[in-house]
PDB file of C-alpha atoms and ligand atoms in Angstrom:
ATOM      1  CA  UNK A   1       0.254 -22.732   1.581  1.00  0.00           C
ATOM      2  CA  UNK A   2       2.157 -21.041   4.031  1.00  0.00           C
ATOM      3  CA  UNK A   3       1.429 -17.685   6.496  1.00  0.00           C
ATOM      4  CA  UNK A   4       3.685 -15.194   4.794  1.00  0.00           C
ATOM      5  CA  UNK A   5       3.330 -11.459   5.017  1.00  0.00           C
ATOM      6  CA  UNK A   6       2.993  -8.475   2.990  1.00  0.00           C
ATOM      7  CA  UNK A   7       3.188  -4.918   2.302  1.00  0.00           C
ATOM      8  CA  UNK A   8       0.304  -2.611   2.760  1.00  0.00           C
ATOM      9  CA  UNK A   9       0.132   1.307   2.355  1.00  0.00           C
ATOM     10  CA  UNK A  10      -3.202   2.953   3.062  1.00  0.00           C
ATOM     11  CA  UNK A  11      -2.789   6.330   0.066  1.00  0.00           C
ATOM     12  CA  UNK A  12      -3.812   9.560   1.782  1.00  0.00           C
ATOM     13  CA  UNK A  13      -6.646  10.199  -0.387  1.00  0.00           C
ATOM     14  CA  UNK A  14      -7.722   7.179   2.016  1.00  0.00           C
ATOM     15  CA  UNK A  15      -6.371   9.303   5.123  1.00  0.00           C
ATOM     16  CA  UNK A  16      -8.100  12.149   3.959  1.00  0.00           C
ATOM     17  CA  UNK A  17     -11.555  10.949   3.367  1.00  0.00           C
ATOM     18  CA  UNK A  18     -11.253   9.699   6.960  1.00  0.00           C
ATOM     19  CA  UNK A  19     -10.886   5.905   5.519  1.00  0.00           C
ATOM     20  CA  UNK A  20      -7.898   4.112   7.488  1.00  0.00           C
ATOM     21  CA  UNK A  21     -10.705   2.187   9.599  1.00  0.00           C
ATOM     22  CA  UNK A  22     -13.127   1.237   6.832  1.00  0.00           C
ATOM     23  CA  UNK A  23      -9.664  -0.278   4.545  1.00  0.00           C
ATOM     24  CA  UNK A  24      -8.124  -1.787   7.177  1.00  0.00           C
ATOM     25  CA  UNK A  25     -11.518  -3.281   8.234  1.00  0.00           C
ATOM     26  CA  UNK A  26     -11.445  -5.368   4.701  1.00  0.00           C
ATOM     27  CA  UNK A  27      -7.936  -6.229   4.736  1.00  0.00           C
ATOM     28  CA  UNK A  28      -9.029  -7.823   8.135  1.00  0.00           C
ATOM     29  CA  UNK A  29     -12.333  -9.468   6.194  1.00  0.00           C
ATOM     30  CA  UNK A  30      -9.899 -11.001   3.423  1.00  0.00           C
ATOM     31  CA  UNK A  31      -8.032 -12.615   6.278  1.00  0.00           C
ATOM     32  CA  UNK A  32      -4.936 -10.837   6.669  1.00  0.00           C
ATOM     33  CA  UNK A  33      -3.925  -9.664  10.063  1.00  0.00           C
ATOM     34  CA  UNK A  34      -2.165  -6.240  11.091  1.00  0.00           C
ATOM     35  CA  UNK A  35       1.021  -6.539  12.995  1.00  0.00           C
ATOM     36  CA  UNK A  36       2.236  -3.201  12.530  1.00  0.00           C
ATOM     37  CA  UNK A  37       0.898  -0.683  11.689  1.00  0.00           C
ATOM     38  CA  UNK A  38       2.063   3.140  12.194  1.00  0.00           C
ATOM     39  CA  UNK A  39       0.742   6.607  10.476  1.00  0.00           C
ATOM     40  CA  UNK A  40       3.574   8.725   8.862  1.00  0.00           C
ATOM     41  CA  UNK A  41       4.153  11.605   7.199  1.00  0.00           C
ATOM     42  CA  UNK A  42       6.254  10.340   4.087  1.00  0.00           C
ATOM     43  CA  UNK A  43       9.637  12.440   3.040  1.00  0.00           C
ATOM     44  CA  UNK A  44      10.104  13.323  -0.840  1.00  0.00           C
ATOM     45  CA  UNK A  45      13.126  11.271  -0.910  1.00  0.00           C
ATOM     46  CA  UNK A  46      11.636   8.372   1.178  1.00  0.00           C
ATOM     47  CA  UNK A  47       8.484   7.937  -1.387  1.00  0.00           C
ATOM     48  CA  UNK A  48      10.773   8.512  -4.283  1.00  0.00           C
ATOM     49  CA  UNK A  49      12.753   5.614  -3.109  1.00  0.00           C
ATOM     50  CA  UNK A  50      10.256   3.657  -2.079  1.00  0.00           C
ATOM     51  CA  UNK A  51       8.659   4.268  -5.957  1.00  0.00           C
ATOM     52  CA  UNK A  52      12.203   3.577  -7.512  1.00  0.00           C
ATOM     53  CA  UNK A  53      10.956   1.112  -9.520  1.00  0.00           C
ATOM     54  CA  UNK A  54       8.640   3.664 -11.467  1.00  0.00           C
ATOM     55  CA  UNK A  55      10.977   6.329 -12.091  1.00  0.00           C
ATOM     56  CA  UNK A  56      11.172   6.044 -15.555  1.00  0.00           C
ATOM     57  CA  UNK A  57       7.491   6.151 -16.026  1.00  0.00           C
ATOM     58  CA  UNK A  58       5.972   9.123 -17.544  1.00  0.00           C
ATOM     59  CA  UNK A  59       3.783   9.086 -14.007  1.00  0.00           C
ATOM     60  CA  UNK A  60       6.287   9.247 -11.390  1.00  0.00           C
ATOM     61  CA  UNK A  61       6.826  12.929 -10.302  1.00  0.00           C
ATOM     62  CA  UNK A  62       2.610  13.114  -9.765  1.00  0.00           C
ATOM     63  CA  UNK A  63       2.942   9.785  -7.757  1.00  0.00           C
ATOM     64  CA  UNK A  64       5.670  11.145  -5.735  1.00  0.00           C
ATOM     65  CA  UNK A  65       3.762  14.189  -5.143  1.00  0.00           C
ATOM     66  CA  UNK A  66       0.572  12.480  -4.434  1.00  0.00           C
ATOM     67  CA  UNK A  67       2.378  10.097  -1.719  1.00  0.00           C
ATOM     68  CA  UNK A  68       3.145  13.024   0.099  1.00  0.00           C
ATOM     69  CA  UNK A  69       0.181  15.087   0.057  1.00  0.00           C
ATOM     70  CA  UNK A  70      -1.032  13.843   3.821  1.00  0.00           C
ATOM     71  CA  UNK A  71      -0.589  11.253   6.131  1.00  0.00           C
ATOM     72  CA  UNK A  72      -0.007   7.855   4.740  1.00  0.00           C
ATOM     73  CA  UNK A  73      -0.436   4.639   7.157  1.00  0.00           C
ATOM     74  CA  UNK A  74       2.233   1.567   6.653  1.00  0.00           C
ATOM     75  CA  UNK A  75       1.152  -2.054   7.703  1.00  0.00           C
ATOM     76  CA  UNK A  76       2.724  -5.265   7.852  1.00  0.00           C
ATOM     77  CA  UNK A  77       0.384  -7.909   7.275  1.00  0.00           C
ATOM     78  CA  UNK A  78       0.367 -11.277   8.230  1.00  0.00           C
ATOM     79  CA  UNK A  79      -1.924 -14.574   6.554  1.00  0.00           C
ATOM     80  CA  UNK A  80      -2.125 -17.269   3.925  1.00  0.00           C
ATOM     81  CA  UNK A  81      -0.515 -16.581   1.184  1.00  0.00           C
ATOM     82  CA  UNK A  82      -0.797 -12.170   2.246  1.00  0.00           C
ATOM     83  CA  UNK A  83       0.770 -10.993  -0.847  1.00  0.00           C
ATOM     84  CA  UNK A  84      -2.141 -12.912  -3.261  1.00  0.00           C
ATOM     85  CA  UNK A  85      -4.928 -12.467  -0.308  1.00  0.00           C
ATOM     86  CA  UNK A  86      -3.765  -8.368  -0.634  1.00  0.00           C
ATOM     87  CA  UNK A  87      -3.850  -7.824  -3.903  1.00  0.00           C
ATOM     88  CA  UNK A  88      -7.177  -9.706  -4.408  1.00  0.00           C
ATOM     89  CA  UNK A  89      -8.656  -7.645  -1.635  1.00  0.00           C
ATOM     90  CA  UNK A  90      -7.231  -4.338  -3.331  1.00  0.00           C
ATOM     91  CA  UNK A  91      -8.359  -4.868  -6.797  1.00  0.00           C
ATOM     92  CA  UNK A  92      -6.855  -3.462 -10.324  1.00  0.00           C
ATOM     93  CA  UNK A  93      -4.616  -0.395 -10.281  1.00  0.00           C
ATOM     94  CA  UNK A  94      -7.348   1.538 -12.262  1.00  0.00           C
ATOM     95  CA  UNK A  95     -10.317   1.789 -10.209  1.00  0.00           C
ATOM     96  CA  UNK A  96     -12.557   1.459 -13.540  1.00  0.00           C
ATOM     97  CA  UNK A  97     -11.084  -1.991 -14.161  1.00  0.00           C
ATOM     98  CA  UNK A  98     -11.633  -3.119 -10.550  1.00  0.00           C
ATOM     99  CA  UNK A  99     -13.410  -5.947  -9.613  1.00  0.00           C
ATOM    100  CA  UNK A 100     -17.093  -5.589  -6.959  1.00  0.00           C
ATOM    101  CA  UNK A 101     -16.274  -5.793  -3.618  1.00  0.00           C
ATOM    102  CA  UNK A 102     -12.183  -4.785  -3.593  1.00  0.00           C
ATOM    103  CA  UNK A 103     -10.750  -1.373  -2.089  1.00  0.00           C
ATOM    104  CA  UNK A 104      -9.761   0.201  -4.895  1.00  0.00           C
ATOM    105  CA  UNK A 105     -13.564  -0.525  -6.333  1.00  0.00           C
ATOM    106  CA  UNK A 106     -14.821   0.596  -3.688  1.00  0.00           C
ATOM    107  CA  UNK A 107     -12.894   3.218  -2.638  1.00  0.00           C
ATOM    108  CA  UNK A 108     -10.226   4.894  -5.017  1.00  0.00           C
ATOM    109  CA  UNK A 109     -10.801   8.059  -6.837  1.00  0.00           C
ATOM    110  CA  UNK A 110      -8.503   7.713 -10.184  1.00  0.00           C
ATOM    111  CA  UNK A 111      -5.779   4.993 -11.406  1.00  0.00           C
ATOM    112  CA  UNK A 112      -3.584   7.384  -8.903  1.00  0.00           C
ATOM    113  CA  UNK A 113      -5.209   8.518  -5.726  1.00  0.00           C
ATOM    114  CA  UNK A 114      -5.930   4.673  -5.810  1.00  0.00           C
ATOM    115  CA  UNK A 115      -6.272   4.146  -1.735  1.00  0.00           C
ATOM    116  CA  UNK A 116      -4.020   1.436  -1.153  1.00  0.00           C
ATOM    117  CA  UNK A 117      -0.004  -0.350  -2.044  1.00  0.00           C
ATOM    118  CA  UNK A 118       0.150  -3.816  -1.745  1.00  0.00           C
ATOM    119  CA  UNK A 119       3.533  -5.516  -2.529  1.00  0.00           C
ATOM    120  CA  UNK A 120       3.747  -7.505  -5.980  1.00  0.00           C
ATOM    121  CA  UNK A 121       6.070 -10.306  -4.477  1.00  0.00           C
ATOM    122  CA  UNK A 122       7.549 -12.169  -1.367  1.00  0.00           C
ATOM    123  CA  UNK A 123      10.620 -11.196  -2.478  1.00  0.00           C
ATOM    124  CA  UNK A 124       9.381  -7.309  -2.575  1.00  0.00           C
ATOM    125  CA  UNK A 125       7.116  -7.923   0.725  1.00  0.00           C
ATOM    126  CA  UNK A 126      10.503  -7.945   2.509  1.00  0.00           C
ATOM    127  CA  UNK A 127      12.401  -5.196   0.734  1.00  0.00           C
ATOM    128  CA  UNK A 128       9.188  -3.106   1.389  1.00  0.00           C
ATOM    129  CA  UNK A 129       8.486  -3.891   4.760  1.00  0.00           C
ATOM    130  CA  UNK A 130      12.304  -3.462   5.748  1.00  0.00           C
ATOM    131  CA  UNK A 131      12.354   0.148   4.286  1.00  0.00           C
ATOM    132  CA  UNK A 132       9.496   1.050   6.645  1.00  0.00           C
ATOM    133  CA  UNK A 133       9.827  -1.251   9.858  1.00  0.00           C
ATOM    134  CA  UNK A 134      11.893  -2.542  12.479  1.00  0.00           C
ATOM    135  CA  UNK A 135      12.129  -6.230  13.597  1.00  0.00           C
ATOM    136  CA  UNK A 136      10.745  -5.202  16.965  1.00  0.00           C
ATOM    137  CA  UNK A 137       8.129  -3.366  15.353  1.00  0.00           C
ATOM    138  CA  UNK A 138       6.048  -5.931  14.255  1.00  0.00           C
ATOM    139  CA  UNK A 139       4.685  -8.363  16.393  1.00  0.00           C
ATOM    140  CA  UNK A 140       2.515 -11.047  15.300  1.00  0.00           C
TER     141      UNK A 140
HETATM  142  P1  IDP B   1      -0.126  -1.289  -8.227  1.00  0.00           P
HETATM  143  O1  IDP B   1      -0.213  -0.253  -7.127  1.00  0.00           O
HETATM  144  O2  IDP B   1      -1.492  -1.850  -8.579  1.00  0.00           O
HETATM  145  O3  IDP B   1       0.894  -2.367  -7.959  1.00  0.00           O
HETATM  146  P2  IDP B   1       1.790  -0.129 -10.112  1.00  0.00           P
HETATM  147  O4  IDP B   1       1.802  -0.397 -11.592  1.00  0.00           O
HETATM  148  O5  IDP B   1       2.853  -0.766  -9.273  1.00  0.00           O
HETATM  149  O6  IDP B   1       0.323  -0.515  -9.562  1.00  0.00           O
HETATM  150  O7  IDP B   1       1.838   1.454  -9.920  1.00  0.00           O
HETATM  151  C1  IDP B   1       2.154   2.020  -8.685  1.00  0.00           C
HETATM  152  C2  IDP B   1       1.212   3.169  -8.431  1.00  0.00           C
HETATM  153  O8  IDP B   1       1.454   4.185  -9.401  1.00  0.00           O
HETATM  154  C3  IDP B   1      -0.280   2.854  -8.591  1.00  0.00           C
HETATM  155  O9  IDP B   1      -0.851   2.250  -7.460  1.00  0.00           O
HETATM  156  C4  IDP B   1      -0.857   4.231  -8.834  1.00  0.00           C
HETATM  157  O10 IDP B   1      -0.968   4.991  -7.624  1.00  0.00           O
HETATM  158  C5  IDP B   1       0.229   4.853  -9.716  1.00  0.00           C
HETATM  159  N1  IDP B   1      -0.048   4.642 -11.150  1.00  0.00           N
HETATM  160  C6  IDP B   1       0.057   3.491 -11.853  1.00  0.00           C
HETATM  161  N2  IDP B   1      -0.265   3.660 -13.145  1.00  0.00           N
HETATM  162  C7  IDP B   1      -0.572   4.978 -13.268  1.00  0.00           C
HETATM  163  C8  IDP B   1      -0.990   5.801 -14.388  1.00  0.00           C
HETATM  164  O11 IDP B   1      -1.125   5.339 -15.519  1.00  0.00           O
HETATM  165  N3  IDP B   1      -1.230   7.120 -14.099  1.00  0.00           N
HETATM  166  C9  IDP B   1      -1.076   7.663 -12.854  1.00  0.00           C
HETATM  167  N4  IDP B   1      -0.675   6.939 -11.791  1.00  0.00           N
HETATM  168  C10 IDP B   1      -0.439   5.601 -11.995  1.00  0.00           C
HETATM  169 MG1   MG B   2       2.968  -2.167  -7.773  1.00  0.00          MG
END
């Protein structure tokens, strides 16, 4: 296996419950390391590009609107294998289905205000992480 890196937005029903520290905390327990990291305010057009993928779903305009209710933090993260190691550590979509011991178990409120993004591929780990980051931005 090889260090790769991922993806990772901390939701701001996370932000708003004052959670950024306690998420980040087991991203950094599953073995994945933050090298960047930076707390935005998201744009209606940047989240509904960033959600692209989902527009057709029947879910997309309360997505959109959740994304930009508050402060959302974007990470790069860096460690074996970080797109598997993420989404292991984050746990099913719907909180209800989520494994003991993940984020979204642990944290989310509903299947939407779900705490975290984590990026479903390599190939999407770079698309995603280019939309929101400089090179010089992340440093390892
Ligand atoms: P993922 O975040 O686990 O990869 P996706 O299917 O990519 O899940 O969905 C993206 C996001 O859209 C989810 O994290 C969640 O916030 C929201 N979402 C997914 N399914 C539903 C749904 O059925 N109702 C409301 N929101 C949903
Ligand atoms: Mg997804």
């Amino acid at each position: 296996m090889a260090v790769t890196r991922t993806f990772s937005i901390i939701k701001p029903d996370a932000t708003r419950r004052n959670l950024t520290g306690a998420v980040t905390k087991k991203l950094e327990d599953a073995g994945l390391r933050v090298v960047a990291s930076k707390r935005i305010q998201m744009t209606k057009e940047q989240a509904e590009g960033f959600y692209a993928v989902h527009k057709e779903r029947p879910f997309f305009n309360d997505l959109v609107s959740f994304m930009i209710s508050g402060p959302v933090v974007v990470q790069v993260l860096e460690g074996e294998d970080a797109v598997k190691a993420n989404r292991d550590v984050m746990g099913a979509t719907n909180p209800a289905d989520a494994a003991e011991g993940t984020i979204r178990k642990e944290f989310a409120e509903s299947i939407e205000a779900n705490s975290v993004h984590g990026s479903d591929s390599d190939e999407n780990a770079k698309i995603e992480i280019d939309f929101f980051f400089n090179e010089d931005e992340i440093v390892g």
